[in-house]
Coordinates of C-alpha atoms in Angstrom, one line a residue:
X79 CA 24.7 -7.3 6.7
X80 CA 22.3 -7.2 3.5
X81 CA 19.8 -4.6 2.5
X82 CA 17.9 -4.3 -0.8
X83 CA 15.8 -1.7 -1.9
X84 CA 13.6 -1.4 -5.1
X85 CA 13.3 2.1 -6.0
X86 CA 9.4 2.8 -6.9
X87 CA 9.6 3.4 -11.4
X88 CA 13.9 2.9 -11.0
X89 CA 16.5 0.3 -10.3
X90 CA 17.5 -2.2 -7.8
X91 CA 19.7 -0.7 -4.6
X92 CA 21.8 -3.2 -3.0
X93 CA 24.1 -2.7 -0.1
X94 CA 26.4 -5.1 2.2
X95 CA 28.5 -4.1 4.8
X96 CA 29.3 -4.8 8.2
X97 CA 29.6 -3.2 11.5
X98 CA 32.3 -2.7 13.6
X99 CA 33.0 -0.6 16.9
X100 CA 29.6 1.0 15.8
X101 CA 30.6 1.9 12.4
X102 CA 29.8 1.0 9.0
X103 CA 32.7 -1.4 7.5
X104 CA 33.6 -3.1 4.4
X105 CA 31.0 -1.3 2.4
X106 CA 30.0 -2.3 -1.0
X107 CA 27.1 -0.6 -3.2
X108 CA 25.6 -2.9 -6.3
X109 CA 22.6 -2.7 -8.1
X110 CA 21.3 -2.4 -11.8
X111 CA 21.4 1.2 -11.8
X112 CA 23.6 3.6 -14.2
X113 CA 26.0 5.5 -12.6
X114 CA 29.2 7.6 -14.1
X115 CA 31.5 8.3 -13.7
X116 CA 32.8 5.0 -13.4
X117 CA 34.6 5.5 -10.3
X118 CA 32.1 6.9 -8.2
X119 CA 31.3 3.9 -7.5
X120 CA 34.3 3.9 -5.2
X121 CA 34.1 6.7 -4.0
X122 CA 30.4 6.2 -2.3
X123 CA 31.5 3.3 -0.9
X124 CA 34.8 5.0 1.2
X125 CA 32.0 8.2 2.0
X126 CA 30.2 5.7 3.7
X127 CA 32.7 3.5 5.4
X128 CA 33.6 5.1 8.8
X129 CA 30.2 6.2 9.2
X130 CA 28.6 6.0 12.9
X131 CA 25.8 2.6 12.4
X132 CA 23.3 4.8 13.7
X133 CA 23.5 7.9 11.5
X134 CA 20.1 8.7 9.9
X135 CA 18.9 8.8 6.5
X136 CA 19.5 12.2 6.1
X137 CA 23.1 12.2 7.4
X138 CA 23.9 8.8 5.2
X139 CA 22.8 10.4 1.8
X140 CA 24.3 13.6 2.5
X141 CA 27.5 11.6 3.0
X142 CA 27.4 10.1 -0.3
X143 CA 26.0 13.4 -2.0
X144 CA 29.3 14.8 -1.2
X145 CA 31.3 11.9 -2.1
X146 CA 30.1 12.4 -6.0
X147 CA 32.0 14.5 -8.5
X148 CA 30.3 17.6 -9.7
X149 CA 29.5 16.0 -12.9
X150 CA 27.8 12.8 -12.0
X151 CA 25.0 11.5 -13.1
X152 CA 22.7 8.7 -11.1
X153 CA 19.8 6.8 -13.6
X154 CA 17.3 4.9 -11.8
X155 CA 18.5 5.7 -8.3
X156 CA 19.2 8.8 -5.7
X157 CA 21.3 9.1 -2.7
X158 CA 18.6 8.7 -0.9
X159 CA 17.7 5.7 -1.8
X160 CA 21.5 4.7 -1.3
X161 CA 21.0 6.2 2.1
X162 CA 17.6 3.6 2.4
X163 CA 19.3 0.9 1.7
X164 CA 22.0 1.7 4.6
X165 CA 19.5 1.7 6.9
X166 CA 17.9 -1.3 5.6
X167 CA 20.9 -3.4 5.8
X168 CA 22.0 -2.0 9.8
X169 CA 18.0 -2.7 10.5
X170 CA 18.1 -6.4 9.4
X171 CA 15.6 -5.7 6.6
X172 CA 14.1 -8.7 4.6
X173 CA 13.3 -8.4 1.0
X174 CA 10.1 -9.8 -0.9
X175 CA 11.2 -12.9 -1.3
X176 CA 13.0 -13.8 2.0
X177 CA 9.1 -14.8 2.9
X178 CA 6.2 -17.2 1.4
X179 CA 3.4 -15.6 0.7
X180 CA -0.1 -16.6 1.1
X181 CA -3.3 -15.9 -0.7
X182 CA -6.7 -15.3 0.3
X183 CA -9.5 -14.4 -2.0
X184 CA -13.4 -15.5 -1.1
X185 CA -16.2 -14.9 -2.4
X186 CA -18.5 -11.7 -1.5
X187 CA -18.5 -10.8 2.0
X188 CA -20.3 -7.9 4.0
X189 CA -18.2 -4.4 4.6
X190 CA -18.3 -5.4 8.4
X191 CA -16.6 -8.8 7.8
X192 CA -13.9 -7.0 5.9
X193 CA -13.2 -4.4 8.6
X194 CA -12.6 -7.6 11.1
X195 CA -10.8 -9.8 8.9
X196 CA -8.4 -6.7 8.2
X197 CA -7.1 -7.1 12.2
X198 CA -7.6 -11.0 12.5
X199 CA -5.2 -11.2 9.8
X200 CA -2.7 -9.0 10.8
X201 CA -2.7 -10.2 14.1
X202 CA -2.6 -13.4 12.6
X203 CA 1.2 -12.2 10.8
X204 CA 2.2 -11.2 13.5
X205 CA 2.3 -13.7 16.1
X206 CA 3.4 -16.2 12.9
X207 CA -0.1 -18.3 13.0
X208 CA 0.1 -17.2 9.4
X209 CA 2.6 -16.1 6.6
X210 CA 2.6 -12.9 5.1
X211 CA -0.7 -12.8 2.9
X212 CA -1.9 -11.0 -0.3
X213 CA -5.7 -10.9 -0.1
X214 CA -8.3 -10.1 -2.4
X215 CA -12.0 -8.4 -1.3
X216 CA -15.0 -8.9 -3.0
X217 CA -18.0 -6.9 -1.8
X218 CA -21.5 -8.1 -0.7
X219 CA -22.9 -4.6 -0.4
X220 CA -22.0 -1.1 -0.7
X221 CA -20.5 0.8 1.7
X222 CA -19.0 4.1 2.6
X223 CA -15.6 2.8 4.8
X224 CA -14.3 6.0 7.2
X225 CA -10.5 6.1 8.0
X226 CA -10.0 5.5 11.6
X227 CA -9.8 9.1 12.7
X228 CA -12.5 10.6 10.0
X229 CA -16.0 12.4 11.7
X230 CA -19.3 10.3 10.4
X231 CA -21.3 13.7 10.0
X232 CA -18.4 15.7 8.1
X233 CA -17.9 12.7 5.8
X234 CA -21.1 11.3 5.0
X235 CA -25.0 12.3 4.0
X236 CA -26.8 9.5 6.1
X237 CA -29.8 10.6 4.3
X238 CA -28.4 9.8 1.3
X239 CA -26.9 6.5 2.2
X240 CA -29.9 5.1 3.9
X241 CA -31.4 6.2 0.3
X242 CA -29.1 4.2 -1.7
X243 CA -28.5 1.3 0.8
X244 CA -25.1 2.3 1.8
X245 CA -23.8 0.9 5.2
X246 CA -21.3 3.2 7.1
X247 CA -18.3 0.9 8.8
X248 CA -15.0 2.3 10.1
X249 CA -11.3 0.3 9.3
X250 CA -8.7 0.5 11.6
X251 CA -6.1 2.4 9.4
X252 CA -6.3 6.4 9.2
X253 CA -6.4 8.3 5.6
X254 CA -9.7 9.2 3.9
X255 CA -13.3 7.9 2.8
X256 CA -13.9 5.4 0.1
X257 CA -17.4 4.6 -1.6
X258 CA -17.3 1.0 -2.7
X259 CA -19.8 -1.0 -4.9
X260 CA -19.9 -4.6 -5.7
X261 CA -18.5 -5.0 -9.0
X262 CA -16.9 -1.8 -9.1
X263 CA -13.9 -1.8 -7.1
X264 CA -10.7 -3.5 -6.6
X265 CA -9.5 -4.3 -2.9
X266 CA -6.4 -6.0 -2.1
X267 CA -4.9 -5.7 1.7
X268 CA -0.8 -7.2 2.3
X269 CA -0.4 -8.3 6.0
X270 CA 3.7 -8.2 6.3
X271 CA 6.3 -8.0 9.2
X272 CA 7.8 -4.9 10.1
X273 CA 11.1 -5.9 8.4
X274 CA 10.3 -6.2 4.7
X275 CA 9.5 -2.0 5.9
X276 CA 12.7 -1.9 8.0
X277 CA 14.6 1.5 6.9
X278 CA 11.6 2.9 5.1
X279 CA 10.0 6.2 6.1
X280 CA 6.2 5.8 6.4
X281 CA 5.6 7.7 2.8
X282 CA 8.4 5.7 1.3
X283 CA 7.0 2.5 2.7
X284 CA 3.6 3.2 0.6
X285 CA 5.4 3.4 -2.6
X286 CA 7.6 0.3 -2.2
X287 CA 4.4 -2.3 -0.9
X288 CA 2.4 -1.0 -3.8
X289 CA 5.4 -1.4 -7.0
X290 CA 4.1 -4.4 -7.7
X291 CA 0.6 -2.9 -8.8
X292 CA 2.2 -0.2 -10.9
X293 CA 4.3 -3.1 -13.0
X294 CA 0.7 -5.2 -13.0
X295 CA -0.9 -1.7 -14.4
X296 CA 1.6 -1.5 -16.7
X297 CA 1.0 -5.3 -18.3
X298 CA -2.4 -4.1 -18.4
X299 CA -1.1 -0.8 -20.7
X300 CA -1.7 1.5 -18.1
X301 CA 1.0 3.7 -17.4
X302 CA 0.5 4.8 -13.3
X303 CA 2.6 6.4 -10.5
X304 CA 2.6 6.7 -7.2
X305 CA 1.4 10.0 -5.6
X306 CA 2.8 10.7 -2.2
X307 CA 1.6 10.3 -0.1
X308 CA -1.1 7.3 -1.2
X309 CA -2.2 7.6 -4.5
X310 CA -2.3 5.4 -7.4
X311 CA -2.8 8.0 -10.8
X312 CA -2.5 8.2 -14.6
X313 CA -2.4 11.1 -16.7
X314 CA -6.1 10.9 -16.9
X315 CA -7.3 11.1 -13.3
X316 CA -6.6 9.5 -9.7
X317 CA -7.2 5.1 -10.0
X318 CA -6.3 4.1 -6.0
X319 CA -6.0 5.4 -3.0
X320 CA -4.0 3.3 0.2
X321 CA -3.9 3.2 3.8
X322 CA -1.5 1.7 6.7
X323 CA -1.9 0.3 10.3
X324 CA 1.5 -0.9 12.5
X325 CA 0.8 -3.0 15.4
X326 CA 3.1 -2.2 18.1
X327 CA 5.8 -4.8 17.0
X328 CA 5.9 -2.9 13.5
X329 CA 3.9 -5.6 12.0
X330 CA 2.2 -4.1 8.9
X331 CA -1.7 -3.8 7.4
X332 CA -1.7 -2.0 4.1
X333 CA -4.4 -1.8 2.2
X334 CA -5.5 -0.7 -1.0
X335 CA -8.5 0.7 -3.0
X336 CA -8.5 0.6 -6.5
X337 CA -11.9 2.2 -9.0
X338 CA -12.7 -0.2 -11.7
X339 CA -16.2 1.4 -12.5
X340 CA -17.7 4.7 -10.7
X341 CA -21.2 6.0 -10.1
X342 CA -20.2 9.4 -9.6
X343 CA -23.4 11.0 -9.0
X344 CA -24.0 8.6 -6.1
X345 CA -20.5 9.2 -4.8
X346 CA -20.8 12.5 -4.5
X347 CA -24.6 12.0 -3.0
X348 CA -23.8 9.9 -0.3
X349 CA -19.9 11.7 0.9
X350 CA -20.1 15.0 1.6
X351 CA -15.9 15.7 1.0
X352 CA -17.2 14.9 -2.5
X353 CA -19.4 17.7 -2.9
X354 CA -16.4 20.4 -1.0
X355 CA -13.8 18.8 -3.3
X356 CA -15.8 19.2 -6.4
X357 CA -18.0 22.3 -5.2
X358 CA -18.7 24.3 -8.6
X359 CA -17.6 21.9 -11.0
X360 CA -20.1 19.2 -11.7
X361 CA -20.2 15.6 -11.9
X362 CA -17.7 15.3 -14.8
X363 CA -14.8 16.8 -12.8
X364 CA -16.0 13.6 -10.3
X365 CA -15.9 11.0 -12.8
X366 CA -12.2 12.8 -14.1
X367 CA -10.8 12.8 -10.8
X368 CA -11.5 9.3 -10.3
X369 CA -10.4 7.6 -13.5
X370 CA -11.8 4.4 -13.5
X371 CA -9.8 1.1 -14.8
X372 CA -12.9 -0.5 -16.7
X373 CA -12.2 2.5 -19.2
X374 CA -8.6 2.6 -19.5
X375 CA -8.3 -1.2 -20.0
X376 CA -11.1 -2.5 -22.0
X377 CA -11.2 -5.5 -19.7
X378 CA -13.7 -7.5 -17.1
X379 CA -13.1 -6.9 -13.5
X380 CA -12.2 -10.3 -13.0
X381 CA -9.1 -10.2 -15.3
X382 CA -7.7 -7.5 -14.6
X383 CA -7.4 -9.0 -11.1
X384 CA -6.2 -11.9 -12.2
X385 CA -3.5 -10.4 -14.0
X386 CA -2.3 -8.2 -10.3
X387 CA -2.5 -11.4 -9.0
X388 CA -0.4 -13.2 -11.8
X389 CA 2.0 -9.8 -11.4
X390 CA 2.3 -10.8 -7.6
X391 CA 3.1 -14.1 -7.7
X392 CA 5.6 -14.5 -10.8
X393 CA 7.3 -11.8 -8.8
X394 CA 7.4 -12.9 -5.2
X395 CA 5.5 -16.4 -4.7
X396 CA 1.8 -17.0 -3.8
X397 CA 0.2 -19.9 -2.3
X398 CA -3.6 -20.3 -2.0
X399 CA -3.8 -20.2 1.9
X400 CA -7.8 -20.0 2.4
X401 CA -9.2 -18.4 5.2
X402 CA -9.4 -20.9 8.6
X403 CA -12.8 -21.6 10.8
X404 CA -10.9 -20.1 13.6
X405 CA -9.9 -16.5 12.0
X406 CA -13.8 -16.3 10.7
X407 CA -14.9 -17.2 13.7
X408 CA -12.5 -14.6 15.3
X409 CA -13.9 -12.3 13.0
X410 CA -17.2 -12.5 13.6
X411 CA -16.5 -11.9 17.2
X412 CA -15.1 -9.0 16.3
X413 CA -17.8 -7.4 14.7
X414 CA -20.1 -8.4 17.1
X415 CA -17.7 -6.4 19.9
X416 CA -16.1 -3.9 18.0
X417 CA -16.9 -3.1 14.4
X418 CA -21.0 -3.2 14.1
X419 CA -20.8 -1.3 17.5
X420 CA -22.0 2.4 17.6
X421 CA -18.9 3.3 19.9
X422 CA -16.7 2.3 17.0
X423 CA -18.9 3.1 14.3
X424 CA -19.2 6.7 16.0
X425 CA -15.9 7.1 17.4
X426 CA -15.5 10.6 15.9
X427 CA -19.3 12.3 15.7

């Protein structure tokens, strides 16, 4: 058994092993991370032989945590992530590039459309119609899009939207608001089986779909992190925010938000979590919270996409993969029974 695991801003965890009589055997630690002393090395690997298959993470990285000398010292990785990887490998985990992935990116397309292609498509992973897929939104009209669970009267000013043309929609992943413009914002969604996340907790899983971005950032000279649990930041203010949905056979939608530009007296017009968040402190603290990318790069929208995109593929694989008449035409359907309704819309008053 196999299991890899990229630690988010560190190094490479790799693990083999096998299982015997319900315990790990033969197990052998590798990666390009530093680790002295030399020998501990060793000693990891005999912690963790002997160990019942079905010990959690917890219980795995304690294991090696005691199997280290006192002095030790671990560069680029933890014992948790050892303890990841473990479960990774027992889990039949696949990496990145144990899959060919597809690419979709159209041209502008309503916020309703969006919120139905987001299902079609995973649906579409998951019963294998279609490969894992990278895709690329561009906007047709702005829009306030709720998380799944979010109320429409605690979230949004309807006065205000109706005022500045803002349609309300609702996605099918949880997590917070997002006020989107044409031209100013980046969205990308990954449709992926449940076993390139195989092993991960739910917060670790955020960080480890999105550390392709923060290597793409970093091309771009933007230095960003991940904020647990879904935020993309800098040093000078918050530049994404993601959100996840798992089908029932683990199959995964994660999607992402990034701010290239901001209208921040709009923003905080039309959502009313703006104005609690930012109650006494004025539009600046808006526009600093939200640190747009057109500032810290310098670039047009359109390259700094295609450099993520350019990130994505020399790392993984892409292949253009357009979108087919039958998943539009299942999407459409989908609005017209689900997402323009006002029982979705208005799921939570």
């Amino acid at each position: 058994m196999h299991g890899e695991y990229k630690v988010p801003g560190g190094k490479l965890v790799v693990v083999d092993l096998d299982v015997r009589d319900g315990r790990l055997a033969d197990v052998q630690l590798s990666g390009d991370f530093f680790l002295e002393p030399d020998d501990a090395l060793e000693a990891i690997d005999a912690a963790l032989t002997g160990l019942p298959a079905d010990a959690d993470a917890a219980d795995v990285a304690g294991r090696v945590r005691s199997a280290l000398p006192r002095d030790a010292v671990l560069l680029g990785f933890t014992p948790e992530a050892v303890a990841t990887t473990v479960r990774r490998a027992v889990g039949g985990a696949t990496g990145w590039l144990d899959h060919d992935w597809q690419f979709v990116h159209t041209g502008p397309q309503s916020p309703l459309t969006h919120m139905a292609l987001d299902e079609v498509l995973t649906r579409e992973v998951a019963a294998g119609r279609r490969g894992p897929t990278l895709r690329v939104w561009e906007w047709a009209s702005r829009a306030v899009v709720l998380g799944s669970f979010q109320s429409v009267v605690n979230e949004v000013d309807r006065e205000a939207a109706d005022r500045f043309d803002v349609e309300v929609v609702r996605r099918i992943s949880g997590g917070g608001a997002m006020f989107v413009e044409p031209g100013n914002t980046i969205t990308y969604s990954l449709y992926a089986p449940g076993s390139l996340v195989e092993g991960l907790s739910f917060t670790e899983s955020y960080a480890f779909l999105d550390d392709w971005v923060l290597v793409a950032l970093g091309d771009l000279g933007v230095k960003a992190w991940y904020q647990p649990i879904n935020d993309i930041t800098t040093d000078q203010g918050k530049i994404a925010g993601a959100a996840q949905k798992r089908l029932g056979d683990g199959t995964v939608l994660h999607h992402v938000t990034m701010s290239y530009d901001i209208d921040a007296a709009k923003m905080v017009q039309v959502l009313r979590i703006g104005r609690e968040k930012l109650s006494g402190k004025g539009l600046a603290s808006a526009a600093k919270r939200v640190d747009p990318l057109r500032r810290q790069t310098g670039l047009p929208r359109e390259e700094v996409i295609d450099s993520m995109v350019a990130t994505f593929r020399r790392q993984y694989g892409l292949t253009d993969a357009p979108l087919t008449d039958a998943e539009l035409a299942a999407a459409d359907e989908l609005v017209r029974t689900k997402f323009a309704t006002p029982e979705w819309i208005g799921r939570v008053p």
